[in-house]
Structure formats: C-alpha cells, structure tokens
Short mmCIF file of C-alpha atoms and ligand atoms in Angstrom, two decimals:
data_model
loop_
_atom_site.label_atom_id
_atom_site.label_comp_id
_atom_site.label_asym_id
_atom_site.label_seq_id
_atom_site.Cartn_x
_atom_site.Cartn_y
_atom_site.Cartn_z
CA MET A 9 -19.90 -42.12 -30.20
CA GLN A 10 -21.28 -40.41 -27.06
CA GLU A 11 -20.02 -43.32 -25.05
CA MET A 12 -16.56 -42.92 -26.53
CA ILE A 13 -16.53 -39.28 -25.47
CA GLU A 14 -17.66 -40.07 -21.95
CA LYS A 15 -15.05 -42.72 -21.64
CA LYS A 16 -12.39 -40.27 -22.84
CA SER A 17 -13.43 -37.63 -20.36
CA GLU A 18 -12.89 -39.96 -17.47
CA LYS A 19 -9.26 -40.30 -18.53
CA ILE A 20 -8.10 -36.79 -19.12
CA LYS A 21 -4.91 -36.50 -17.14
CA ARG A 22 -4.82 -33.55 -14.83
CA ASN A 23 -1.68 -31.52 -15.20
CA ILE A 24 -0.80 -28.75 -12.81
CA LEU A 25 0.37 -25.81 -14.91
CA LEU A 26 2.50 -23.32 -12.89
CA ASN A 27 3.46 -21.39 -16.04
CA PRO A 28 1.85 -17.97 -16.60
CA GLY A 29 -0.95 -19.30 -18.85
CA PRO A 30 -2.42 -21.25 -20.43
CA ALA A 31 -3.72 -22.43 -17.07
CA THR A 32 -5.04 -25.72 -15.69
CA THR A 33 -8.67 -26.04 -16.70
CA THR A 34 -11.54 -28.05 -15.24
CA ASP A 35 -12.77 -31.11 -17.06
CA SER A 36 -16.15 -29.44 -17.62
CA VAL A 37 -14.44 -26.61 -19.50
CA LYS A 38 -12.40 -29.11 -21.55
CA MET A 39 -15.54 -31.09 -22.43
CA ALA A 40 -17.55 -27.90 -23.27
CA GLN A 41 -15.60 -27.87 -26.51
CA ILE A 42 -17.26 -31.05 -27.69
CA VAL A 43 -20.38 -29.72 -29.28
CA PRO A 44 -22.41 -30.43 -32.47
CA ASP A 45 -20.81 -28.78 -35.46
CA ILE A 46 -22.27 -25.31 -36.01
CA CYS A 47 -21.72 -22.47 -38.52
CA PRO A 48 -20.79 -19.46 -36.37
CA ARG A 49 -23.06 -17.25 -38.54
CA GLU A 50 -26.10 -18.84 -36.93
CA LYS A 51 -28.18 -16.63 -34.59
CA GLU A 52 -27.69 -19.14 -31.78
CA PHE A 53 -23.95 -18.55 -31.88
CA ALA A 54 -24.34 -14.74 -32.13
CA SER A 55 -26.61 -14.68 -29.06
CA MET A 56 -24.03 -16.66 -27.12
CA MET A 57 -21.34 -14.12 -28.07
CA LYS A 58 -23.61 -11.20 -27.12
CA LYS A 59 -24.09 -12.61 -23.62
CA MET A 60 -20.38 -13.32 -23.40
CA ARG A 61 -19.52 -9.73 -24.24
CA ASP A 62 -21.87 -8.49 -21.53
CA ASP A 63 -20.36 -10.94 -19.02
CA LEU A 64 -16.85 -9.83 -19.84
CA VAL A 65 -17.85 -6.19 -18.99
CA ARG A 66 -19.53 -7.39 -15.85
CA ILE A 67 -16.34 -9.08 -14.60
CA VAL A 68 -14.69 -5.65 -14.30
CA HIS A 69 -17.84 -4.10 -12.95
CA GLY A 70 -18.25 -1.89 -16.00
CA ASP A 71 -21.46 0.11 -16.50
CA PRO A 72 -22.97 -1.55 -19.64
CA ASN A 73 -24.04 1.87 -20.86
CA LYS A 74 -20.41 3.06 -20.92
CA TYR A 75 -18.28 0.00 -21.52
CA THR A 76 -18.30 -2.79 -24.12
CA ALA A 77 -16.27 -5.92 -24.86
CA VAL A 78 -14.88 -6.76 -28.29
CA LEU A 79 -13.75 -10.34 -29.01
CA PHE A 80 -10.82 -11.32 -31.22
CA CYS A 81 -9.41 -14.61 -32.45
CA GLY A 82 -5.79 -14.71 -31.26
CA SER A 83 -3.47 -14.98 -28.28
CA GLY A 84 -3.26 -12.08 -25.69
CA THR A 85 -0.69 -10.10 -27.56
CA ILE A 86 -3.29 -9.30 -30.26
CA ASN A 87 -5.07 -7.09 -27.72
CA ILE A 88 -2.00 -4.92 -27.16
CA ASP A 89 -1.51 -4.71 -30.87
CA ILE A 90 -5.14 -3.71 -31.51
CA CYS A 91 -5.35 -1.11 -28.70
CA LEU A 92 -2.17 0.64 -29.67
CA ASN A 93 -2.70 0.66 -33.43
CA SER A 94 -6.41 1.56 -33.24
CA LEU A 95 -6.70 4.12 -30.50
CA LEU A 96 -4.07 6.62 -31.53
CA PRO A 97 -5.31 9.72 -33.46
CA ALA A 98 -3.15 11.08 -36.27
CA GLU A 99 -0.20 13.27 -35.22
CA LYS A 100 -0.33 12.03 -31.64
CA LYS A 101 1.98 10.05 -29.48
CA ILE A 102 1.91 7.04 -27.15
CA LEU A 103 3.55 6.84 -23.73
CA ILE A 104 4.51 3.35 -22.54
CA ILE A 105 5.18 3.05 -18.81
CA ASN A 106 7.62 0.15 -18.98
CA ASN A 107 9.04 -1.89 -16.10
CA GLY A 108 8.98 -5.28 -17.64
CA ALA A 109 8.74 -7.67 -20.60
CA TYR A 110 5.06 -7.10 -21.48
CA SER A 111 5.39 -3.32 -21.61
CA THR A 112 8.51 -3.84 -23.70
CA ARG A 113 6.35 -5.83 -26.06
CA ALA A 114 3.96 -2.85 -26.32
CA ALA A 115 6.89 -0.63 -27.18
CA GLU A 116 7.96 -3.10 -29.88
CA ILE A 117 4.45 -2.97 -31.34
CA CYS A 118 4.66 0.80 -31.52
CA ALA A 119 7.98 0.46 -33.37
CA TYR A 120 6.53 -2.05 -35.81
CA TYR A 121 3.67 0.25 -36.72
CA ASN A 122 5.93 3.29 -36.78
CA LEU A 123 3.75 4.96 -34.20
CA PRO A 124 5.39 7.93 -32.35
CA TYR A 125 6.02 6.73 -28.85
CA ILE A 126 7.98 7.35 -25.67
CA ASP A 127 9.29 4.19 -23.91
CA LEU A 128 9.57 5.43 -20.31
CA LYS A 129 11.63 2.70 -18.66
CA PHE A 130 11.89 1.81 -14.97
CA PRO A 131 13.85 -0.97 -13.29
CA VAL A 132 12.01 -4.33 -13.50
CA ASP A 133 11.90 -4.66 -9.72
CA GLU A 134 10.65 -1.15 -8.97
CA LEU A 135 7.33 0.63 -9.30
CA PRO A 136 7.15 3.41 -11.95
CA ASP A 137 7.94 6.86 -10.62
CA LEU A 138 4.74 8.85 -10.90
CA ASP A 139 6.57 12.25 -10.82
CA LYS A 140 8.60 11.18 -13.83
CA ILE A 141 5.47 10.14 -15.63
CA GLU A 142 3.87 13.41 -14.92
CA ALA A 143 6.88 15.36 -16.08
CA ILE A 144 6.81 13.49 -19.41
CA LEU A 145 3.10 14.19 -19.82
CA LYS A 146 3.66 17.85 -19.08
CA ASP A 147 6.48 18.17 -21.66
CA ASN A 148 4.60 16.23 -24.32
CA PRO A 149 1.05 17.63 -24.77
CA ASP A 150 0.76 15.43 -27.91
CA ILE A 151 0.59 12.22 -25.89
CA ALA A 152 -2.87 10.86 -26.54
CA LEU A 153 -2.53 7.34 -25.17
CA VAL A 154 -0.78 6.03 -22.07
CA HIS A 155 -0.28 2.26 -21.82
CA THR A 156 1.07 0.03 -19.11
CA THR A 157 0.87 -3.48 -17.70
CA HIS A 158 -1.12 -4.26 -14.51
CA ASN A 159 0.69 -7.35 -13.29
CA GLU A 160 4.02 -7.60 -15.15
CA THR A 161 3.90 -11.33 -15.69
CA GLY A 162 7.62 -11.46 -16.35
CA THR A 163 8.35 -10.56 -12.69
CA GLY A 164 4.99 -10.50 -10.83
CA ILE A 165 5.11 -6.85 -9.88
CA LEU A 166 1.76 -5.03 -9.51
CA ASN A 167 1.74 -1.59 -11.04
CA PRO A 168 -0.18 1.38 -9.63
CA ILE A 169 -2.69 1.65 -12.48
CA ARG A 170 -5.19 3.83 -10.65
CA GLU A 171 -2.55 6.54 -10.09
CA ILE A 172 -1.13 6.23 -13.59
CA GLY A 173 -4.61 6.37 -15.03
CA ALA A 174 -5.43 9.51 -13.02
CA LEU A 175 -2.32 11.18 -14.49
CA ALA A 176 -3.19 10.08 -18.00
CA HIS A 177 -6.63 11.56 -17.68
CA ARG A 178 -5.42 14.75 -16.10
CA TYR A 179 -3.38 15.31 -19.25
CA GLY A 180 -6.15 14.28 -21.62
CA ALA A 181 -4.82 10.90 -22.64
CA VAL A 182 -6.61 7.58 -22.99
CA PHE A 183 -5.34 4.88 -20.65
CA THR A 184 -4.97 1.31 -21.88
CA VAL A 185 -3.86 -1.40 -19.45
CA ASP A 186 -2.63 -4.89 -20.12
CA THR A 187 -4.54 -6.79 -17.47
CA THR A 188 -4.02 -10.16 -19.16
CA SER A 189 -2.52 -11.68 -15.98
CA THR A 190 -5.00 -10.14 -13.53
CA TYR A 191 -8.37 -10.09 -15.24
CA ALA A 192 -10.84 -12.52 -13.62
CA MET A 193 -8.32 -13.21 -10.84
CA ARG A 194 -7.53 -10.03 -8.95
CA PRO A 195 -10.75 -8.03 -8.68
CA ILE A 196 -10.78 -5.01 -11.00
CA ASP A 197 -13.23 -2.11 -11.14
CA ILE A 198 -12.64 -0.56 -14.52
CA GLU A 199 -13.99 2.85 -13.67
CA LYS A 200 -12.44 3.20 -10.23
CA GLU A 201 -9.11 2.06 -11.56
CA ASN A 202 -9.20 4.84 -14.22
CA ILE A 203 -8.96 2.30 -17.01
CA ASP A 204 -10.32 3.17 -20.44
CA PHE A 205 -9.34 -0.21 -21.94
CA CYS A 206 -8.26 -3.40 -20.36
CA MET A 207 -7.72 -6.77 -21.94
CA ALA A 208 -7.18 -10.49 -21.42
CA SER A 209 -7.47 -13.84 -23.13
CA ALA A 210 -9.57 -16.82 -22.28
CA GLN A 211 -6.73 -19.09 -21.22
CA LYS A 212 -5.57 -16.96 -18.24
CA GLY A 213 -7.89 -15.80 -15.47
CA LEU A 214 -10.95 -17.31 -16.99
CA MET A 215 -9.27 -20.78 -17.08
CA ALA A 216 -10.57 -21.59 -20.57
CA MET A 217 -8.77 -22.45 -23.77
CA THR A 218 -6.32 -20.61 -25.98
CA GLY A 219 -7.37 -18.72 -29.08
CA LEU A 220 -9.94 -16.14 -27.80
CA SER A 221 -8.87 -12.66 -26.66
CA PHE A 222 -10.94 -9.67 -25.64
CA ILE A 223 -10.72 -5.96 -25.00
CA VAL A 224 -13.09 -4.34 -22.50
CA GLY A 225 -13.31 -0.63 -22.77
CA ASN A 226 -15.00 2.68 -23.21
CA THR A 227 -17.62 2.54 -25.95
CA GLU A 228 -17.54 6.29 -26.68
CA ILE A 229 -13.77 6.22 -27.24
CA ILE A 230 -14.14 3.27 -29.63
CA GLN A 231 -16.80 5.17 -31.56
CA LYS A 232 -14.53 8.23 -31.70
CA SER A 233 -11.70 6.10 -33.05
CA ALA A 234 -13.73 5.38 -36.24
CA VAL A 235 -12.00 8.37 -37.90
CA TYR A 236 -8.45 7.57 -36.65
CA PRO A 237 -5.90 6.27 -39.10
CA LYS A 238 -6.44 2.62 -39.99
CA ARG A 239 -3.15 0.88 -39.50
CA SER A 240 -4.24 -2.77 -39.67
CA TYR A 241 -6.95 -4.57 -41.61
CA TYR A 242 -7.36 -7.60 -39.34
CA CYS A 243 -6.53 -5.93 -36.01
CA ASN A 244 -8.71 -2.86 -35.84
CA LEU A 245 -10.82 -2.22 -32.72
CA TYR A 246 -13.44 -0.03 -34.29
CA LEU A 247 -14.04 -2.31 -37.28
CA GLN A 248 -14.47 -5.35 -35.06
CA TYR A 249 -16.70 -3.41 -32.62
CA HIS A 250 -18.80 -2.12 -35.52
CA PHE A 251 -19.19 -5.59 -37.00
CA PHE A 252 -20.36 -6.96 -33.60
CA GLU A 253 -22.82 -4.11 -33.15
CA THR A 254 -24.33 -4.36 -36.58
CA THR A 255 -24.28 -8.14 -37.16
CA GLY A 256 -23.67 -9.75 -33.79
CA GLU A 257 -20.77 -11.59 -35.32
CA MET A 258 -16.99 -11.47 -35.47
CA HIS A 259 -15.73 -9.96 -38.65
CA PHE A 260 -13.93 -13.23 -39.51
CA THR A 261 -14.17 -16.81 -38.38
CA PRO A 262 -14.28 -17.02 -34.61
CA PRO A 263 -12.61 -19.84 -32.58
CA VAL A 264 -15.87 -21.69 -32.26
CA GLN A 265 -14.94 -24.42 -29.80
CA THR A 266 -12.86 -22.10 -27.61
CA ILE A 267 -15.90 -19.85 -27.35
CA TYR A 268 -18.00 -22.75 -26.05
CA ALA A 269 -15.34 -23.55 -23.51
CA THR A 270 -15.21 -19.87 -22.51
CA ARG A 271 -18.97 -19.85 -22.00
CA GLN A 272 -18.58 -22.74 -19.61
CA ALA A 273 -15.65 -21.03 -17.91
CA LEU A 274 -17.67 -17.86 -17.38
CA ASP A 275 -20.48 -19.85 -15.77
CA GLU A 276 -17.91 -21.42 -13.50
CA TYR A 277 -16.35 -18.01 -12.77
CA PHE A 278 -19.64 -16.56 -11.61
CA ALA A 279 -20.48 -19.74 -9.66
CA GLU A 280 -17.15 -19.62 -7.76
CA GLY A 281 -17.51 -15.87 -7.19
CA GLU A 282 -15.06 -13.01 -7.63
CA GLN A 283 -13.89 -12.88 -4.02
CA ALA A 284 -13.69 -16.62 -3.46
CA LYS A 285 -11.78 -17.07 -6.65
CA TRP A 286 -9.27 -14.36 -5.72
CA GLU A 287 -8.85 -15.91 -2.29
CA ARG A 288 -8.19 -19.25 -3.87
CA HIS A 289 -5.50 -17.78 -6.15
CA LEU A 290 -4.01 -16.00 -3.11
CA SER A 291 -3.93 -19.25 -1.09
CA VAL A 292 -2.04 -20.89 -4.01
CA PHE A 293 0.33 -17.89 -4.14
CA GLU A 294 0.96 -18.18 -0.37
CA ALA A 295 1.55 -21.90 -0.62
CA ILE A 296 4.10 -21.27 -3.43
CA HIS A 297 5.94 -18.84 -1.14
CA ALA A 298 5.77 -21.18 1.79
CA GLY A 299 7.29 -24.01 -0.28
CA LEU A 300 10.01 -21.82 -1.74
CA ASP A 301 10.86 -20.30 1.61
CA LYS A 302 11.26 -23.75 3.17
CA LEU A 303 13.85 -24.64 0.49
CA GLY A 304 15.64 -21.30 0.85
CA PHE A 305 14.70 -19.84 -2.55
CA ARG A 306 14.78 -16.08 -3.09
CA ASP A 307 12.28 -13.82 -4.88
CA ILE A 308 13.20 -11.07 -7.36
CA ILE A 309 10.43 -8.72 -6.38
CA LYS A 310 9.84 -7.49 -2.86
CA ARG A 311 6.86 -9.36 -1.38
CA GLU A 312 4.78 -6.24 -0.81
CA LEU A 313 5.01 -5.30 -4.46
CA GLN A 314 3.86 -8.67 -5.81
CA ALA A 315 0.49 -8.96 -7.48
CA GLY A 316 -0.26 -12.33 -5.83
CA LEU A 317 -0.22 -14.38 -9.00
CA VAL A 318 3.36 -14.81 -10.25
CA VAL A 319 6.48 -15.60 -8.23
CA SER A 320 9.72 -14.87 -9.96
CA VAL A 321 12.58 -16.87 -8.32
CA LYS A 322 16.33 -16.47 -8.48
CA TYR A 323 18.32 -19.48 -9.71
CA PRO A 324 20.37 -20.91 -6.87
CA GLU A 325 24.10 -20.43 -7.37
CA ASP A 326 24.75 -24.15 -7.17
CA ALA A 327 26.75 -25.90 -9.86
CA ASN A 328 24.27 -28.76 -9.91
CA TRP A 329 21.20 -26.53 -10.51
CA ASP A 330 19.93 -27.12 -14.04
CA PHE A 331 16.53 -25.64 -14.67
CA GLU A 332 15.88 -27.91 -17.72
CA LYS A 333 16.55 -31.10 -15.73
CA ILE A 334 14.39 -29.96 -12.81
CA HIS A 335 11.67 -28.94 -15.26
CA ASP A 336 11.65 -32.31 -17.01
CA TYR A 337 11.60 -34.23 -13.71
CA CYS A 338 8.55 -32.28 -12.59
CA TYR A 339 6.92 -32.31 -16.04
CA GLU A 340 7.09 -36.10 -16.19
CA ARG A 341 5.16 -36.13 -12.90
CA GLY A 342 2.39 -33.74 -14.08
CA PHE A 343 3.81 -30.35 -12.91
CA THR A 344 4.97 -27.60 -15.26
CA ILE A 345 7.39 -24.92 -14.10
CA TYR A 346 8.42 -22.04 -16.30
CA PRO A 347 11.59 -20.08 -17.17
CA GLY A 348 11.85 -16.40 -16.27
CA LYS A 349 11.63 -13.39 -18.45
CA ILE A 350 14.18 -10.95 -17.05
CA SER A 351 17.07 -10.34 -19.41
CA THR A 352 19.57 -9.40 -16.70
CA GLN A 353 19.00 -12.28 -14.22
CA ASP A 354 18.53 -16.02 -14.37
CA THR A 355 15.06 -16.77 -12.95
CA PHE A 356 12.20 -19.23 -13.14
CA ARG A 357 8.52 -18.63 -12.40
CA LEU A 358 5.80 -20.36 -10.41
CA CYS A 359 2.33 -18.97 -10.99
CA ALA A 360 -1.01 -19.13 -9.22
CA LEU A 361 -3.23 -19.07 -12.21
CA GLY A 362 -5.76 -21.78 -13.13
CA ALA A 363 -8.09 -24.31 -11.57
CA ILE A 364 -5.63 -25.38 -8.83
CA THR A 365 -5.50 -25.24 -5.03
CA ALA A 366 -3.02 -24.92 -2.24
CA GLN A 367 -3.05 -28.73 -1.95
CA ASP A 368 -1.74 -29.01 -5.55
CA ILE A 369 1.13 -26.74 -4.58
CA ALA A 370 1.92 -28.97 -1.53
CA ASP A 371 1.94 -31.94 -3.90
CA PHE A 372 4.14 -30.03 -6.28
CA PHE A 373 6.77 -29.24 -3.64
CA VAL A 374 7.09 -32.93 -2.76
CA VAL A 375 8.06 -33.60 -6.39
CA PHE A 376 10.16 -30.49 -6.69
CA GLU A 377 12.19 -31.35 -3.60
CA GLN A 378 12.71 -34.90 -4.95
CA ALA A 379 14.00 -33.30 -8.15
CA LEU A 380 16.51 -31.14 -6.27
CA ARG A 381 17.72 -34.24 -4.34
CA GLU A 382 17.85 -36.34 -7.50
CA TYR A 383 20.24 -33.83 -9.06
CA HIS A 384 22.21 -33.10 -5.90
CA VAL A 385 21.18 -29.50 -5.52
CA GLN A 386 22.04 -28.37 -2.01
CA ILE A 387 19.07 -27.79 0.29
CA PRO A 388 18.50 -25.14 1.53
CA VAL A 389 19.51 -23.81 -1.82
CA TYR A 390 22.72 -21.84 -2.02
CA TYR A 391 23.29 -18.17 -2.87
CA LYS A 392 26.68 -16.56 -2.55
CA GLU A 393 25.30 -13.31 -1.25
CA ALA A 394 23.21 -15.02 1.44
CA ASP A 395 26.22 -16.95 2.49
CA SER A 396 28.43 -13.89 2.93
CA GLN A 397 25.65 -12.15 4.78
CA ARG A 398 25.39 -15.08 7.11
CA LYS A 399 29.11 -14.99 7.67
CA ALA A 400 29.07 -11.24 8.30
CA GLY A 401 26.33 -11.78 10.83
CA LEU A 402 28.42 -14.29 12.77
C1 PLP B 25 0.07 -13.81 -21.23
C2 PLP B 25 0.21 -12.40 -21.35
C3 PLP B 25 0.01 -11.73 -22.59
C4 PLP B 25 -0.29 -12.45 -23.85
O1 PLP B 25 0.66 -13.34 -24.30
P1 PLP B 25 0.32 -14.35 -25.44
O2 PLP B 25 1.56 -15.18 -25.52
O3 PLP B 25 0.06 -13.50 -26.70
O4 PLP B 25 -0.91 -15.05 -25.06
C5 PLP B 25 0.04 -10.37 -22.63
N1 PLP B 25 0.27 -9.64 -21.51
C6 PLP B 25 0.50 -10.20 -20.36
C7 PLP B 25 0.69 -9.31 -19.14
C8 PLP B 25 0.41 -11.56 -20.19
O5 PLP B 25 0.61 -12.13 -19.00
#
C-alpha cells in the first residue's frame, strides 16, 4: 500500500495554474492529505487546529491577545457571507466600497440576507474616492460595518485599505476586508492596515487545497457580536468562534484532509518566508507582464494600481482570437489561463498565485505564442485603438 502511494507521488503531473485560485501546489502539500483515517473529534486533531489558528493570525502579524482566527469548511465566499451576516448589529447598516466583482458579491450577500446596505460603486479600473466614502459615512451615522476587497481579483487593482479603514474607524464602524487574493502573498499587517477582519481560503496564498476558509479578526468584536441578530445557523462567526474556544473543534465536520494539507502548506510558508515568497510572486507577475508586452497585449488596469498578483488583459481585436481555443491549446500542455470578470469588457486573466516561478511563466509564453500562431492570431496582437494612435503619430 505504502509502495503504491509512493509510486503514485512520483507521477503527479505538475500543472501550472494561472487562474486566480486554486493555485499550483507542491507535491509535499498534495501528499500531506494521505494520512491515517482519524476522527476529527480526537484531541490530536484539535491541537493541530489550535496551532493552525495561531499561525493564521501570525501571518498577518496580529497580536495574539487581540486577534483570533476562525476556521470554516467552505470556499472563500463563505467568509464574506459570515462576516457580513454576523457582524452587523440590529438596526445598523453596511457600506460596501465596490469597484469590482468581489465587492459586488458582498453587496449581493447583503441583498440575500435583507441587510440594510449602501453599495458605493466606483469604476472597476479606478481607486475608490475617499472623499465620497467620507461623505457617505458622515450622512449615515447608522453605518456600523464597512467592507471592501483588498486585491479585486476580477481586475487586479489594489485598494487603499489602510485609508478606508481609517475612515471607517473615524466614524465608528467595523472594517472587514476581503483579502482572499492577497493573504499570505502580499505582506499584511492587520493592525497597521486598520483591518478588523480579513479572510482567505487555503487554496489561494497558502497554496493548499480547496475546502478550508478562515477569518482572522478582532476577538473583542467577535465577543460583542454574540448578542447581534443571528441570521444564519451554519454561517455564524460568533457560534463557530465560541465552539472553537470551548471545545477546540469546528462546530460541524471539518475538511480533515484539507486541514492536513494546510498544515504542511503553513510549514512551507514559514520556511519560504514572507518577504521571499512575496518577491517570488512579484517575479512571476513581472514575467507575466514581460511576456504580454512582447506580444503586444494590453492591460485593463494601470500598472501602478495593480496589486502584483493578477493581470487582467484585453482581448485582441483580431477575428482569429478565440479565448476558448487558446485556452484548450495551453491546457493540453499543462497551462491554465482564465477568463475575465469584467462585465463591460472582454478580458482574460493571468495570475501569479501558487507554487510557480518566473521560469514557469517563460515556459508558458512559449506555448502561448505557439497557440497564437496555430490559430493565426496576428503578432504583435492587434487593437484598433492602438492602430489609430500609431497612425496619428506618423
Ligand atoms: C477567490 C476569491 C474569493 C472566493 O471565491 P470562492 O470561489 O468562493 O473560493 C473571494 N474573494 C476574492 C477577492 C477572491 O479572490
């Protein structure tokens, strides 16, 4: 049996995932899921989760006396759901600072729970206007929770959370931030960034498996929320926190094997080191830009506004460009590219998440360029606007 497993491990094909999570994982993380069967109610399992919760706070440099981590079984969206439905006192309102798909998701969650909310929208390629945020906070003293997204994964724009958090706090609101696509990649200091709650799931920055999500946040605020209206049975932050604190366990069945993989991923995270890991992601991001620039592709978001993890690319205006065909060509050769998430423009995305390096990106661009040639897409790629600009310049 052991022999069979070892044989299998030698043969796991390495795919380079350039989608925004789940990310490429190491073989050691994959194999960490193969463990003896265990009932998660055993003390051994609880002590592993306790250490995991402490480590998750440590990643964002949280003072363990002030911050805690609460684990949930689910994909990353469960965190947004839980924060919004659990942290709003009765008769109060939520403000969503929205310049992209993931903040829109937060607004949809408010609508589903019938929570009073203001959806403060900004263009997807621009930073939120702090003066407008402040004006809304001033006019609506009943806003008790401000929520936004750190790196809008739909476009790759990095939002000014420290400034938004300072405003939220000035007006007495709790600040929750969807850090799913920055946590454990771009260094975060929870307190300095004025974050009360941040969140992520194991398959993104931690480079582990799907099925485990976690919220890291202010313990005192969670305790206060014990008396807030209960709007969900399964997805309540205080209930899960309380269960962890009193029993050491998740309220309901945890994703056991995913937790073992996450343990391994955390060890690898600390071994690689916060700064070195961030620099590796940045080198991948720069390699993505270099490859795209060489082929003439254009970004949606100004370079200086990009978070360094997601590149959102405009479709070429070439009749032969067919994203699905290019995707399939690359996929068959071990590289996954991903469609965009902007409703008004046709885009695709290349992301710098996961256990990959700049060399993987160089290898990808060889295949990607072959795909463009195979389908007779003009290189450098063609955009009408660029063409007219070139002509005007002549
Ligand atoms: C990936 C991601 C999520 C979670 O998406 P799921 O499909 O539920 O895993 C949430 N927010 C952001 C910013 C993300 O990048």
